[in-house]
Amino acid sequence: MPAKEILIVEDEPKIAQLLSDYLQAASFQTRWLDHGDRVIDSIQHATPDLLLLDLMLPGKDGLTICQELRRFSDLPVIMVTARVEEIDRLLGLELGADDYICKPFSPREVVARVKVIFRRLDCLINQASPKTGFTVDEERMQIRCAGQPLDLTPNEYRLLAILLKRPGRVYSRDALLDQLYDTDHDVSDRSIDSHIKNLRKKLAAIKPDQTLIHSIYGVGYKLEVE
Ligand code: CA
């Protein structure tokens, strides 16, 4: 398996170097950016496996970057802040960061947190089928629910595959649209709603007693499995 790549976004070179050394010693690959305005481009160009994101940066700050990122990506994010009081406020904003670390930190602690996130993700991927009752065959673009194949259009397939990647996570309509279509497509939020409606019908045919796809008022959708 290729080494996982961590993108370190940090404007203090000494801290970035320290993090990089420790992460590399733990067999991760690293790359480093010191300016907030370059992060989204860099991720779109080459997606790392995890983003270690400092809050206070020249250019776009960590908050803005995290919000922009969540419109198109599920990339795990660890947010780094210099103030412990900030963490409560950040949590309240529901940015979709996977973890928060306060400066000054021990680099060992950072490596440990990174490993925890990857373990959690591996767990989700490996257990996806038994845990959710779904199996996803990416090559055939086929999803089975409780062993029965679902007859899905390509868009319904993509939508359900996205929701299944992280059961319980809320996806905004914008985020789903961005992942479903190329950016220049002229499609409205409504098209997501209609795909969801069709998906629900197809899922209800197999599991009539369960609501699998939940609407989050004013935001979007999530998939919940028991
Ligand atoms: Ca900083």
Short mmCIF file of C-alpha atoms and ligand atoms in Angstrom, two decimals:
data_model
loop_
_atom_site.label_atom_id
_atom_site.label_comp_id
_atom_site.label_asym_id
_atom_site.label_seq_id
_atom_site.Cartn_x
_atom_site.Cartn_y
_atom_site.Cartn_z
CA MET A 1 0.00 0.00 0.00
CA PRO A 2 1.45 3.43 -0.89
CA ALA A 3 2.31 5.71 2.01
CA LYS A 4 -0.49 8.06 2.99
CA GLU A 5 0.15 11.69 2.19
CA ILE A 6 -0.47 14.46 4.70
CA LEU A 7 -0.79 18.03 3.51
CA ILE A 8 0.57 20.36 6.19
CA VAL A 9 -0.77 23.90 5.99
CA GLU A 10 1.25 26.01 8.39
CA ASP A 11 2.82 29.42 8.02
CA GLU A 12 5.53 28.87 10.62
CA PRO A 13 8.32 26.97 8.86
CA LYS A 14 9.80 25.57 12.06
CA ILE A 15 6.50 24.00 13.13
CA ALA A 16 5.87 22.69 9.63
CA GLN A 17 9.34 21.13 9.55
CA LEU A 18 8.86 19.54 12.95
CA LEU A 19 5.51 18.05 11.96
CA SER A 20 6.92 16.88 8.69
CA ASP A 21 9.87 15.14 10.40
CA TYR A 22 7.67 13.30 12.87
CA LEU A 23 5.09 12.28 10.29
CA GLN A 24 7.77 11.03 7.91
CA ALA A 25 9.36 9.08 10.75
CA ALA A 26 5.95 7.42 11.15
CA SER A 27 6.02 6.46 7.42
CA PHE A 28 3.73 9.17 6.12
CA GLN A 29 4.52 11.30 3.11
CA THR A 30 4.17 15.02 3.63
CA ARG A 31 3.85 18.15 1.61
CA TRP A 32 3.73 21.67 2.94
CA LEU A 33 1.95 24.92 2.09
CA ASP A 34 2.48 28.17 4.00
CA HIS A 35 -0.31 30.28 2.46
CA GLY A 36 -4.06 29.87 2.83
CA ASP A 37 -4.87 30.97 -0.71
CA ARG A 38 -3.07 28.02 -2.26
CA VAL A 39 -4.70 25.21 -0.32
CA ILE A 40 -7.91 24.51 -2.24
CA ASP A 41 -6.12 24.61 -5.61
CA SER A 42 -3.44 22.30 -4.34
CA ILE A 43 -5.99 19.78 -3.05
CA GLN A 44 -7.96 19.88 -6.29
CA HIS A 45 -4.78 19.30 -8.21
CA ALA A 46 -3.56 16.41 -6.07
CA THR A 47 -5.70 15.17 -3.21
CA PRO A 48 -3.73 14.21 -0.10
CA ASP A 49 -5.06 11.61 2.35
CA LEU A 50 -5.33 14.05 5.24
CA LEU A 51 -5.11 17.78 5.80
CA LEU A 52 -3.40 19.26 8.85
CA LEU A 53 -4.76 22.76 8.80
CA ASP A 54 -3.57 25.71 10.88
CA LEU A 55 -6.34 28.15 11.74
CA MET A 56 -4.46 31.44 11.44
CA LEU A 57 -2.81 31.74 8.05
CA PRO A 58 -1.84 34.45 5.61
CA GLY A 59 -4.56 34.68 2.95
CA LYS A 60 -7.59 32.49 3.53
CA ASP A 61 -7.85 31.30 7.14
CA GLY A 62 -8.38 27.71 8.19
CA LEU A 63 -12.11 28.19 8.78
CA THR A 64 -12.76 29.42 5.26
CA ILE A 65 -10.60 26.68 3.78
CA CYS A 66 -12.42 23.98 5.72
CA GLN A 67 -15.82 25.31 4.65
CA GLU A 68 -14.79 25.51 0.99
CA LEU A 69 -13.26 22.06 1.12
CA ARG A 70 -16.43 20.48 2.51
CA ARG A 71 -18.36 21.64 -0.54
CA PHE A 72 -16.54 19.09 -2.66
CA SER A 73 -14.53 16.72 -0.50
CA ASP A 74 -14.63 14.35 2.44
CA LEU A 75 -10.91 14.64 3.01
CA PRO A 76 -10.13 14.17 6.73
CA VAL A 77 -9.10 17.44 8.36
CA ILE A 78 -7.30 18.07 11.62
CA MET A 79 -7.63 21.72 12.57
CA VAL A 80 -4.75 23.26 14.50
CA THR A 81 -5.34 26.34 16.61
CA ALA A 82 -3.15 28.40 18.90
CA ARG A 83 -5.92 28.93 21.45
CA VAL A 84 -7.68 26.29 23.44
CA GLU A 85 -10.72 28.59 23.83
CA GLU A 86 -11.07 28.59 20.05
CA ILE A 87 -11.84 24.89 19.99
CA ASP A 88 -15.30 25.23 21.53
CA ARG A 89 -16.18 27.91 19.04
CA LEU A 90 -14.87 25.80 16.16
CA LEU A 91 -16.85 22.79 17.32
CA GLY A 92 -19.94 24.97 17.42
CA LEU A 93 -19.47 25.92 13.79
CA GLU A 94 -19.73 22.29 12.67
CA LEU A 95 -17.09 22.72 10.06
CA GLY A 96 -16.73 19.06 9.46
CA ALA A 97 -13.18 18.90 10.78
CA ASP A 98 -12.39 15.42 12.07
CA ASP A 99 -10.26 16.55 15.00
CA TYR A 100 -8.82 19.64 16.69
CA ILE A 101 -5.37 20.13 18.14
CA CYS A 102 -4.20 23.03 20.24
CA LYS A 103 -0.79 24.71 19.99
CA PRO A 104 1.67 24.21 21.49
CA PHE A 105 1.32 20.51 20.72
CA SER A 106 3.64 17.60 21.00
CA PRO A 107 4.40 16.28 17.52
CA ARG A 108 3.98 12.75 18.88
CA GLU A 109 0.42 13.62 19.85
CA VAL A 110 -0.23 14.89 16.33
CA VAL A 111 1.07 11.66 14.81
CA ALA A 112 -1.12 9.67 17.21
CA ARG A 113 -4.22 11.67 16.24
CA VAL A 114 -3.48 11.22 12.54
CA LYS A 115 -3.21 7.47 13.05
CA VAL A 116 -6.51 7.39 14.94
CA ILE A 117 -8.27 9.07 12.03
CA PHE A 118 -6.85 6.63 9.49
CA ARG A 119 -7.77 3.68 11.71
CA ARG A 120 -11.30 5.00 12.02
CA LEU A 121 -11.58 5.39 8.25
CA ASP A 122 -10.17 1.92 7.55
CA CYS A 123 -12.68 0.58 9.99
CA LEU A 124 -15.54 2.32 8.20
CA ILE A 125 -14.43 1.05 4.82
CA ASN A 126 -13.85 -2.52 5.93
CA GLN A 127 -17.04 -2.75 7.91
CA ALA A 128 -19.19 -0.83 5.45
CA SER A 129 -20.96 -3.87 4.10
CA PRO A 130 -21.91 -5.81 7.22
CA LYS A 131 -22.49 -2.62 9.17
CA THR A 132 -24.72 -0.89 6.68
CA GLY A 133 -26.25 -3.90 4.96
CA PHE A 134 -25.09 -2.42 1.65
CA THR A 135 -22.44 -3.64 -0.74
CA VAL A 136 -21.01 -1.33 -3.35
CA ASP A 137 -19.52 -2.75 -6.54
CA GLU A 138 -17.69 0.24 -8.00
CA GLU A 139 -16.70 -1.45 -11.24
CA ARG A 140 -20.24 -2.43 -12.13
CA MET A 141 -21.74 0.70 -10.52
CA GLN A 142 -24.02 -1.64 -8.65
CA ILE A 143 -25.26 -1.41 -5.07
CA ARG A 144 -26.96 -4.19 -3.16
CA CYS A 145 -29.14 -3.60 -0.14
CA ALA A 146 -29.69 -6.60 2.13
CA GLY A 147 -28.31 -8.75 -0.68
CA GLN A 148 -30.74 -7.48 -3.30
CA PRO A 149 -29.45 -5.47 -6.25
CA LEU A 150 -30.89 -1.97 -6.57
CA ASP A 151 -31.88 -0.85 -10.05
CA LEU A 152 -30.23 2.59 -10.03
CA THR A 153 -29.58 5.28 -12.64
CA PRO A 154 -25.93 6.43 -12.77
CA ASN A 155 -26.77 9.54 -10.75
CA GLU A 156 -28.69 7.58 -8.14
CA TYR A 157 -25.78 5.18 -7.89
CA ARG A 158 -23.28 8.01 -7.36
CA LEU A 159 -25.49 9.73 -4.83
CA LEU A 160 -26.03 6.61 -2.74
CA ALA A 161 -22.34 5.70 -2.95
CA ILE A 162 -21.44 9.15 -1.59
CA LEU A 163 -23.92 8.88 1.29
CA LEU A 164 -22.72 5.36 2.09
CA LYS A 165 -19.11 6.46 2.39
CA ARG A 166 -19.84 8.16 5.70
CA PRO A 167 -23.11 7.07 7.23
CA GLY A 168 -24.33 9.70 9.68
CA ARG A 169 -22.51 12.58 8.04
CA VAL A 170 -24.75 15.35 6.77
CA TYR A 171 -24.14 16.32 3.16
CA SER A 172 -25.41 19.67 1.93
CA ARG A 173 -27.22 19.78 -1.41
CA ASP A 174 -24.34 21.88 -2.74
CA ALA A 175 -21.79 19.30 -1.69
CA LEU A 176 -23.81 16.52 -3.31
CA LEU A 177 -24.29 18.55 -6.49
CA ASP A 178 -20.57 19.27 -6.68
CA GLN A 179 -19.70 15.61 -6.31
CA LEU A 180 -22.36 14.49 -8.75
CA TYR A 181 -21.83 16.82 -11.67
CA ASP A 182 -19.01 18.67 -13.36
CA THR A 183 -19.05 22.21 -12.13
CA ASP A 184 -20.38 23.88 -15.29
CA HIS A 185 -23.50 21.73 -15.46
CA ASP A 186 -26.60 23.80 -15.11
CA VAL A 187 -28.41 21.81 -12.46
CA SER A 188 -30.45 22.93 -9.51
CA ASP A 189 -30.74 21.72 -5.93
CA ARG A 190 -34.09 20.32 -6.99
CA SER A 191 -32.43 17.64 -9.07
CA ILE A 192 -30.78 16.30 -5.91
CA ASP A 193 -34.18 16.24 -4.22
CA SER A 194 -35.70 14.30 -7.07
CA HIS A 195 -32.86 11.75 -7.14
CA ILE A 196 -33.25 11.33 -3.39
CA LYS A 197 -36.97 10.82 -3.77
CA ASN A 198 -36.39 8.06 -6.32
CA LEU A 199 -33.68 6.48 -4.20
CA ARG A 200 -35.97 6.41 -1.20
CA LYS A 201 -38.65 4.66 -3.23
CA LYS A 202 -36.19 2.02 -4.38
CA LEU A 203 -34.83 1.51 -0.86
CA ALA A 204 -38.33 1.35 0.60
CA ALA A 205 -39.14 -1.48 -1.78
CA ILE A 206 -36.44 -3.53 -0.03
CA LYS A 207 -36.67 -2.11 3.50
CA PRO A 208 -40.21 -0.77 3.87
CA ASP A 209 -39.97 -0.36 7.64
CA GLN A 210 -36.78 1.76 7.70
CA THR A 211 -35.97 5.34 6.85
CA LEU A 212 -32.45 5.18 5.52
CA ILE A 213 -32.05 8.61 3.95
CA HIS A 214 -32.94 11.47 6.28
CA SER A 215 -33.58 15.08 5.30
CA ILE A 216 -31.84 17.69 7.41
CA TYR A 217 -34.01 20.74 7.19
CA GLY A 218 -32.36 23.64 5.38
CA VAL A 219 -29.13 21.71 4.85
CA GLY A 220 -29.29 18.46 2.98
CA TYR A 221 -29.29 14.73 3.58
CA LYS A 222 -27.65 11.96 5.51
CA LEU A 223 -27.85 8.20 5.43
CA GLU A 224 -28.44 6.48 8.73
CA VAL A 225 -28.21 2.75 9.27
CA GLU A 226 -29.05 0.85 12.42
CA CA B 1 -0.44 30.27 11.89
#
